[in-house]
């Protein structure tokens, strides 16, 4: 056997090892390959044995070739071992990844209570109609809540049995109307605002009364504002909230802070106006809001020239709006924490 033939044999062995290593995908297989080629009884040992058949001067050359071939196989083996180990780790990382966002016992995310939802709906609607949203405090002065609203000292609303007094001058606001006074006193005209929030009265709890309830107040003050503007605004808002089939009925009324004053009823939502038990066969629902033209005295109390400016105002029960809209017959359901009820909205 000459050098050339030996070289050929060595490169065949390397080639064979290369192929096997390339196709191996397990550490165990690679170990078998190592034994098969570089082990004691492996292919290289066999090749070494052939060295004795070579001419003496060719032996060192052949020795180098065998060494480098063997090294090459060892390098290929270690590279492949490294690759298989890395792949194994990557696979493990993917398989054992903990999805920290997955939680079977997720807390339920709730939603706004129907009252807040209704207030937000009303505010959004009035915002699209060009009204500003104004905040007012739940505790206000007697002056803002009554005096400047032209409510006389002997008005029943001022009675201890009707209003919660903090002291002689401060009350839990019995309506949202003091926000009108606060806005007008700022003196920025024209005014087009609504303000919603909690209100308080010394009422016994029953299916339509609660000592804490919600109102939304509206006020427009400008030159040339008339009752027609009030009616148009209220008709539009009722249709937007309840639907086009909802009719309105205006009844004369008395409020100290408006002149003339009116109350508004809407079609009974239960019988759609035909007359039923819940509307006492009138076809109209319980009164939803009061309103009127702002009393000149109220304008003057707030430093507004009542010869130049006129205004309209209205106040509505948010709880009642929600009740009519959703056919709820007991106001207490809105404040109880019965999830079976609350989850429906
Ligand atoms: N404040 C009245 C109430 O609580 C509702 C009301 C009526 C507000 C007429 C107004 C209004 O602004 O003009 O019953």
GROMACS .gro file of C-alpha atoms and ligand atoms in nm:
model
  359
    1UNK     CA    1   0.000   0.000   0.000
    2UNK     CA    2   0.140   0.337  -0.096
    3UNK     CA    3   0.097   0.685   0.051
    4UNK     CA    4  -0.167   0.786  -0.199
    5UNK     CA    5  -0.386   0.489  -0.125
    6UNK     CA    6  -0.352   0.549   0.249
    7UNK     CA    7  -0.443   0.914   0.202
    8UNK     CA    8  -0.750   0.808   0.009
    9UNK     CA    9  -0.850   0.568   0.285
   10UNK     CA   10  -0.804   0.839   0.550
   11UNK     CA   11  -1.012   1.091   0.361
   12UNK     CA   12  -1.284   0.829   0.303
   13UNK     CA   13  -1.297   0.767   0.676
   14UNK     CA   14  -1.318   1.141   0.747
   15UNK     CA   15  -1.596   1.177   0.490
   16UNK     CA   16  -1.789   0.886   0.638
   17UNK     CA   17  -1.752   1.030   0.990
   18UNK     CA   18  -1.857   1.376   0.869
   19UNK     CA   19  -2.179   1.239   0.718
   20UNK     CA   20  -2.266   1.042   1.028
   21UNK     CA   21  -2.198   1.340   1.255
   22UNK     CA   22  -2.407   1.568   1.039
   23UNK     CA   23  -2.708   1.336   1.062
   24UNK     CA   24  -2.674   1.260   1.432
   25UNK     CA   25  -2.923   1.433   1.659
   26UNK     CA   26  -2.855   1.272   1.993
   27UNK     CA   27  -2.557   1.279   2.225
   28UNK     CA   28  -2.569   0.903   2.252
   29UNK     CA   29  -2.534   0.863   1.874
   30UNK     CA   30  -2.237   1.099   1.877
   31UNK     CA   31  -2.071   0.891   2.142
   32UNK     CA   32  -2.120   0.581   1.927
   33UNK     CA   33  -1.963   0.767   1.636
   34UNK     CA   34  -1.667   0.865   1.852
   35UNK     CA   35  -1.611   0.504   1.947
   36UNK     CA   36  -1.655   0.389   1.588
   37UNK     CA   37  -1.391   0.627   1.451
   38UNK     CA   38  -1.150   0.738   1.721
   39UNK     CA   39  -1.200   0.461   1.975
   40UNK     CA   40  -0.945   0.197   2.058
   41UNK     CA   41  -1.078  -0.044   1.801
   42UNK     CA   42  -1.204   0.228   1.573
   43UNK     CA   43  -1.138   0.318   1.212
   44UNK     CA   44  -0.829   0.520   1.297
   45UNK     CA   45  -0.665   0.244   1.489
   46UNK     CA   46  -0.722   0.028   1.184
   47UNK     CA   47  -0.562   0.291   0.960
   48UNK     CA   48  -0.268   0.322   1.199
   49UNK     CA   49  -0.211  -0.046   1.162
   50UNK     CA   50  -0.170   0.005   0.787
   51UNK     CA   51   0.124   0.239   0.854
   52UNK     CA   52   0.356  -0.056   0.871
   53UNK     CA   53   0.281  -0.125   0.505
   54UNK     CA   54   0.421   0.212   0.396
   55UNK     CA   55   0.768   0.300   0.288
   56UNK     CA   56   0.972   0.441   0.572
   57UNK     CA   57   1.008   0.790   0.423
   58UNK     CA   58   0.628   0.818   0.378
   59UNK     CA   59   0.548   0.732   0.738
   60UNK     CA   60   0.595   1.080   0.896
   61UNK     CA   61   0.380   1.237   0.624
   62UNK     CA   62   0.110   0.977   0.675
   63UNK     CA   63   0.134   1.024   1.053
   64UNK     CA   64   0.059   1.397   1.009
   65UNK     CA   65  -0.235   1.323   0.783
   66UNK     CA   66  -0.386   1.074   1.025
   67UNK     CA   67  -0.340   1.312   1.316
   68UNK     CA   68  -0.506   1.603   1.143
   69UNK     CA   69  -0.790   1.380   1.015
   70UNK     CA   70  -0.850   1.254   1.364
   71UNK     CA   71  -0.841   1.609   1.499
   72UNK     CA   72  -1.092   1.714   1.238
   73UNK     CA   73  -1.332   1.440   1.341
   74UNK     CA   74  -1.290   1.532   1.705
   75UNK     CA   75  -1.362   1.896   1.627
   76UNK     CA   76  -1.672   1.803   1.430
   77UNK     CA   77  -1.788   1.587   1.718
   78UNK     CA   78  -1.742   1.861   1.978
   79UNK     CA   79  -1.913   2.120   1.758
   80UNK     CA   80  -2.208   1.888   1.709
   81UNK     CA   81  -2.225   1.806   2.081
   82UNK     CA   82  -2.231   2.178   2.156
   83UNK     CA   83  -2.507   2.230   1.899
   84UNK     CA   84  -2.722   1.949   2.034
   85UNK     CA   85  -2.681   2.074   2.392
   86UNK     CA   86  -2.775   2.429   2.290
   87UNK     CA   87  -3.079   2.311   2.101
   88UNK     CA   88  -3.185   2.107   2.399
   89UNK     CA   89  -3.165   2.413   2.625
   90UNK     CA   90  -3.354   2.631   2.378
   91UNK     CA   91  -3.626   2.369   2.347
   92UNK     CA   92  -3.646   2.341   2.722
   93UNK     CA   93  -3.675   2.718   2.761
   94UNK     CA   94  -3.962   2.727   2.514
   95UNK     CA   95  -4.138   2.423   2.659
   96UNK     CA   96  -4.102   2.528   3.019
   97UNK     CA   97  -4.184   2.895   2.972
   98UNK     CA   98  -4.428   3.012   3.236
   99UNK     CA   99  -4.697   3.236   3.095
  100UNK     CA  100  -4.723   3.485   3.378
  101UNK     CA  101  -5.032   3.638   3.220
  102UNK     CA  102  -5.223   3.311   3.228
  103UNK     CA  103  -5.425   3.275   3.545
  104UNK     CA  104  -5.728   3.060   3.571
  105UNK     CA  105  -5.842   3.242   3.881
  106UNK     CA  106  -5.826   3.582   3.721
  107UNK     CA  107  -5.998   3.856   3.915
  108UNK     CA  108  -6.312   3.965   3.741
  109UNK     CA  109  -6.283   4.312   3.601
  110UNK     CA  110  -6.606   4.491   3.672
  111UNK     CA  111  -6.761   4.790   3.505
  112UNK     CA  112  -6.916   5.119   3.603
  113UNK     CA  113  -7.223   5.103   3.818
  114UNK     CA  114  -7.535   5.184   3.618
  115UNK     CA  115  -7.556   5.527   3.785
  116UNK     CA  116  -7.205   5.627   3.682
  117UNK     CA  117  -7.261   5.479   3.339
  118UNK     CA  118  -7.579   5.686   3.300
  119UNK     CA  119  -7.405   6.004   3.419
  120UNK     CA  120  -7.122   5.945   3.172
  121UNK     CA  121  -7.373   5.885   2.893
  122UNK     CA  122  -7.561   6.205   2.979
  123UNK     CA  123  -7.238   6.406   3.001
  124UNK     CA  124  -7.117   6.275   2.667
  125UNK     CA  125  -7.447   6.357   2.506
  126UNK     CA  126  -7.452   6.714   2.637
  127UNK     CA  127  -7.087   6.756   2.544
  128UNK     CA  128  -7.175   6.677   2.182
  129UNK     CA  129  -7.450   6.939   2.209
  130UNK     CA  130  -7.191   7.201   2.302
  131UNK     CA  131  -7.225   7.201   2.681
  132UNK     CA  132  -6.929   7.224   2.921
  133UNK     CA  133  -6.901   6.964   3.197
  134UNK     CA  134  -6.868   7.135   3.536
  135UNK     CA  135  -6.789   6.980   3.874
  136UNK     CA  136  -6.942   7.103   4.197
  137UNK     CA  137  -6.886   7.012   4.563
  138UNK     CA  138  -7.124   6.776   4.742
  139UNK     CA  139  -7.110   6.999   5.050
  140UNK     CA  140  -7.208   7.358   4.981
  141UNK     CA  141  -7.328   7.671   5.152
  142UNK     CA  142  -7.689   7.746   5.243
  143UNK     CA  143  -7.644   8.064   5.040
  144UNK     CA  144  -7.551   7.878   4.719
  145UNK     CA  145  -7.801   7.601   4.780
  146UNK     CA  146  -8.101   7.816   4.873
  147UNK     CA  147  -8.064   8.194   4.917
  148UNK     CA  148  -7.906   8.282   4.586
  149UNK     CA  149  -8.143   8.040   4.415
  150UNK     CA  150  -8.426   8.262   4.537
  151UNK     CA  151  -8.558   7.998   4.776
  152UNK     CA  152  -8.731   8.186   5.055
  153UNK     CA  153  -8.645   8.128   5.420
  154UNK     CA  154  -8.979   7.953   5.474
  155UNK     CA  155  -8.941   7.712   5.179
  156UNK     CA  156  -9.004   7.351   5.291
  157UNK     CA  157  -8.689   7.230   5.116
  158UNK     CA  158  -8.488   7.427   5.374
  159UNK     CA  159  -8.648   7.242   5.663
  160UNK     CA  160  -8.439   7.032   5.899
  161UNK     CA  161  -8.654   6.735   5.803
  162UNK     CA  162  -8.564   6.778   5.437
  163UNK     CA  163  -8.200   6.882   5.424
  164UNK     CA  164  -7.888   6.754   5.603
  165UNK     CA  165  -7.723   7.047   5.780
  166UNK     CA  166  -7.352   7.035   5.871
  167UNK     CA  167  -7.409   7.361   6.058
  168UNK     CA  168  -7.632   7.664   6.005
  169UNK     CA  169  -7.446   7.772   5.693
  170UNK     CA  170  -7.328   7.446   5.537
  171UNK     CA  171  -7.537   7.161   5.396
  172UNK     CA  172  -7.504   6.837   5.203
  173UNK     CA  173  -7.638   6.978   4.878
  174UNK     CA  174  -8.004   6.888   4.832
  175UNK     CA  175  -7.981   6.938   4.455
  176UNK     CA  176  -7.717   7.019   4.191
  177UNK     CA  177  -7.860   7.369   4.142
  178UNK     CA  178  -7.588   7.541   4.355
  179UNK     CA  179  -7.346   7.455   4.073
  180UNK     CA  180  -7.547   7.698   3.857
  181UNK     CA  181  -7.484   7.970   4.113
  182UNK     CA  182  -7.110   7.891   4.132
  183UNK     CA  183  -7.082   7.898   3.753
  184UNK     CA  184  -7.275   8.223   3.711
  185UNK     CA  185  -7.073   8.391   3.986
  186UNK     CA  186  -6.755   8.328   3.789
  187UNK     CA  187  -6.901   8.581   3.547
  188UNK     CA  188  -6.784   8.420   3.224
  189UNK     CA  189  -7.064   8.452   2.967
  190UNK     CA  190  -7.222   8.299   2.770
  191UNK     CA  191  -7.276   7.986   2.981
  192UNK     CA  192  -7.368   7.646   2.850
  193UNK     CA  193  -7.298   7.385   3.115
  194UNK     CA  194  -7.413   7.063   3.277
  195UNK     CA  195  -7.307   6.924   3.611
  196UNK     CA  196  -7.386   6.579   3.748
  197UNK     CA  197  -7.326   6.426   4.088
  198UNK     CA  198  -7.452   6.314   4.424
  199UNK     CA  199  -7.728   6.493   4.609
  200UNK     CA  200  -7.876   6.434   4.954
  201UNK     CA  201  -8.216   6.466   5.117
  202UNK     CA  202  -8.357   6.358   5.446
  203UNK     CA  203  -8.592   6.110   5.275
  204UNK     CA  204  -8.715   5.775   5.400
  205UNK     CA  205  -8.596   5.489   5.181
  206UNK     CA  206  -8.862   5.336   4.957
  207UNK     CA  207  -8.871   5.206   4.602
  208UNK     CA  208  -8.840   5.554   4.448
  209UNK     CA  209  -8.656   5.742   4.726
  210UNK     CA  210  -8.308   5.729   4.874
  211UNK     CA  211  -8.138   5.982   5.106
  212UNK     CA  212  -7.851   5.986   4.859
  213UNK     CA  213  -7.935   6.010   4.492
  214UNK     CA  214  -7.803   6.175   4.176
  215UNK     CA  215  -7.896   6.473   3.968
  216UNK     CA  216  -7.777   6.645   3.658
  217UNK     CA  217  -7.811   7.017   3.628
  218UNK     CA  218  -7.811   7.214   3.305
  219UNK     CA  219  -7.777   7.589   3.255
  220UNK     CA  220  -7.765   7.813   2.949
  221UNK     CA  221  -7.727   8.189   2.985
  222UNK     CA  222  -7.684   8.418   2.687
  223UNK     CA  223  -7.854   8.703   2.508
  224UNK     CA  224  -8.187   8.603   2.355
  225UNK     CA  225  -8.226   8.261   2.520
  226UNK     CA  226  -8.591   8.158   2.523
  227UNK     CA  227  -8.827   7.883   2.635
  228UNK     CA  228  -8.816   7.746   2.278
  229UNK     CA  229  -8.444   7.673   2.327
  230UNK     CA  230  -8.521   7.490   2.651
  231UNK     CA  231  -8.787   7.276   2.487
  232UNK     CA  232  -8.572   7.197   2.187
  233UNK     CA  233  -8.279   7.097   2.408
  234UNK     CA  234  -8.488   6.873   2.632
  235UNK     CA  235  -8.678   6.709   2.344
  236UNK     CA  236  -8.350   6.631   2.170
  237UNK     CA  237  -8.186   6.493   2.481
  238UNK     CA  238  -8.488   6.271   2.564
  239UNK     CA  239  -8.490   6.125   2.212
  240UNK     CA  240  -8.114   6.064   2.217
  241UNK     CA  241  -8.128   5.887   2.553
  242UNK     CA  242  -8.452   5.691   2.517
  243UNK     CA  243  -8.510   5.663   2.144
  244UNK     CA  244  -8.716   5.849   1.885
  245UNK     CA  245  -9.049   5.701   1.990
  246UNK     CA  246  -9.026   5.867   2.334
  247UNK     CA  247  -9.265   6.162   2.366
  248UNK     CA  248  -9.240   6.448   2.616
  249UNK     CA  249  -9.511   6.627   2.810
  250UNK     CA  250  -9.454   6.969   2.964
  251UNK     CA  251  -9.655   7.064   3.273
  252UNK     CA  252  -9.652   7.403   3.443
  253UNK     CA  253  -9.488   7.391   3.784
  254UNK     CA  254  -9.324   7.611   4.043
  255UNK     CA  255  -8.958   7.639   4.132
  256UNK     CA  256  -8.828   7.947   4.317
  257UNK     CA  257  -8.528   7.973   4.083
  258UNK     CA  258  -8.714   7.967   3.751
  259UNK     CA  259  -9.001   8.169   3.610
  260UNK     CA  260  -9.193   8.030   3.434
  261UNK     CA  261  -9.121   7.676   3.557
  262UNK     CA  262  -9.219   7.340   3.421
  263UNK     CA  263  -9.193   6.969   3.479
  264UNK     CA  264  -9.136   6.713   3.206
  265UNK     CA  265  -9.286   6.366   3.183
  266UNK     CA  266  -9.201   6.106   2.919
  267UNK     CA  267  -9.398   5.821   2.760
  268UNK     CA  268  -9.440   5.534   3.007
  269UNK     CA  269  -9.163   5.288   2.909
  270UNK     CA  270  -9.368   4.989   3.024
  271UNK     CA  271  -9.683   5.035   2.811
  272UNK     CA  272  -9.534   5.276   2.558
  273UNK     CA  273  -9.812   5.527   2.634
  274UNK     CA  274 -10.116   5.298   2.619
  275UNK     CA  275 -10.179   5.316   2.992
  276UNK     CA  276 -10.090   5.045   3.243
  277UNK     CA  277 -10.062   4.975   3.615
  278UNK     CA  278  -9.715   5.121   3.656
  279UNK     CA  279  -9.821   5.460   3.511
  280UNK     CA  280 -10.163   5.464   3.679
  281UNK     CA  281 -10.317   5.435   3.335
  282UNK     CA  282 -10.190   5.780   3.236
  283UNK     CA  283  -9.946   5.660   2.968
  284UNK     CA  284  -9.682   5.892   3.119
  285UNK     CA  285  -9.391   5.797   3.347
  286UNK     CA  286  -9.307   5.967   3.676
  287UNK     CA  287  -9.166   6.318   3.633
  288UNK     CA  288  -8.811   6.306   3.509
  289UNK     CA  289  -8.695   6.661   3.525
  290UNK     CA  290  -8.778   7.016   3.618
  291UNK     CA  291  -8.677   7.329   3.440
  292UNK     CA  292  -8.767   7.677   3.334
  293UNK     CA  293  -8.634   8.022   3.254
  294UNK     CA  294  -8.377   8.135   3.509
  295UNK     CA  295  -8.546   8.380   3.749
  296UNK     CA  296  -8.415   8.736   3.696
  297UNK     CA  297  -8.346   8.760   4.069
  298UNK     CA  298  -8.114   8.456   4.044
  299UNK     CA  299  -7.925   8.619   3.758
  300UNK     CA  300  -7.895   8.941   3.959
  301UNK     CA  301  -7.783   8.750   4.272
  302UNK     CA  302  -7.491   8.627   4.063
  303UNK     CA  303  -7.407   8.968   3.920
  304UNK     CA  304  -7.557   8.908   3.575
  305UNK     CA  305  -7.757   9.186   3.406
  306UNK     CA  306  -8.106   9.035   3.373
  307UNK     CA  307  -8.211   9.306   3.126
  308UNK     CA  308  -7.943   9.192   2.884
  309UNK     CA  309  -7.922   8.821   2.953
  310UNK     CA  310  -8.177   8.544   2.984
  311UNK     CA  311  -8.126   8.179   3.053
  312UNK     CA  312  -8.288   7.843   3.093
  313UNK     CA  313  -8.207   7.575   3.345
  314UNK     CA  314  -8.311   7.221   3.413
  315UNK     CA  315  -8.244   6.952   3.670
  316UNK     CA  316  -8.304   6.581   3.634
  317UNK     CA  317  -8.286   6.273   3.853
  318UNK     CA  318  -8.012   6.053   3.709
  319UNK     CA  319  -8.139   5.753   3.906
  320UNK     CA  320  -8.483   5.801   3.754
  321UNK     CA  321  -8.340   5.831   3.404
  322UNK     CA  322  -8.160   5.499   3.457
  323UNK     CA  323  -8.475   5.340   3.600
  324UNK     CA  324  -8.696   5.451   3.312
  325UNK     CA  325  -8.436   5.357   3.054
  326UNK     CA  326  -8.381   5.008   3.190
  327UNK     CA  327  -8.726   4.932   3.332
  328UNK     CA  328  -8.606   4.916   3.695
  329UNK     CA  329  -8.887   4.949   3.949
  330UNK     CA  330  -8.686   4.985   4.271
  331UNK     CA  331  -8.417   5.251   4.326
  332UNK     CA  332  -8.262   5.041   4.605
  333UNK     CA  333  -8.137   4.788   4.348
  334UNK     CA  334  -7.900   5.054   4.218
  335UNK     CA  335  -7.727   5.085   4.555
  336UNK     CA  336  -7.738   4.726   4.677
  337UNK     CA  337  -7.440   4.507   4.599
  338UNK     CA  338  -7.633   4.224   4.437
  339UNK     CA  339  -7.406   4.117   4.153
  340UNK     CA  340  -7.690   3.937   3.974
  341UNK     CA  341  -7.853   4.275   3.925
  342UNK     CA  342  -7.542   4.487   3.867
  343UNK     CA  343  -7.386   4.253   3.612
  344UNK     CA  344  -7.678   4.299   3.376
  345UNK     CA  345  -7.571   4.647   3.274
  346LIG     N1  346  -8.340   7.158   4.172
  346LIG     C1  347  -8.464   7.099   4.134
  346LIG     C2  348  -8.496   6.979   4.222
  346LIG     O1  349  -8.408   6.931   4.286
  346LIG     C3  350  -8.463   7.057   3.992
  346LIG     C4  351  -8.458   7.174   3.904
  346LIG     C5  352  -8.576   7.233   3.862
  346LIG     C6  353  -8.338   7.225   3.863
  346LIG     C7  354  -8.573   7.341   3.781
  346LIG     C8  355  -8.335   7.335   3.780
  346LIG     C9  356  -8.455   7.391   3.740
  346LIG     O2  357  -8.225   7.390   3.734
  346LIG     O3  358  -8.452   7.500   3.659
  346LIG     O4  359  -8.606   6.935   4.225
   0.00000   0.00000   0.00000
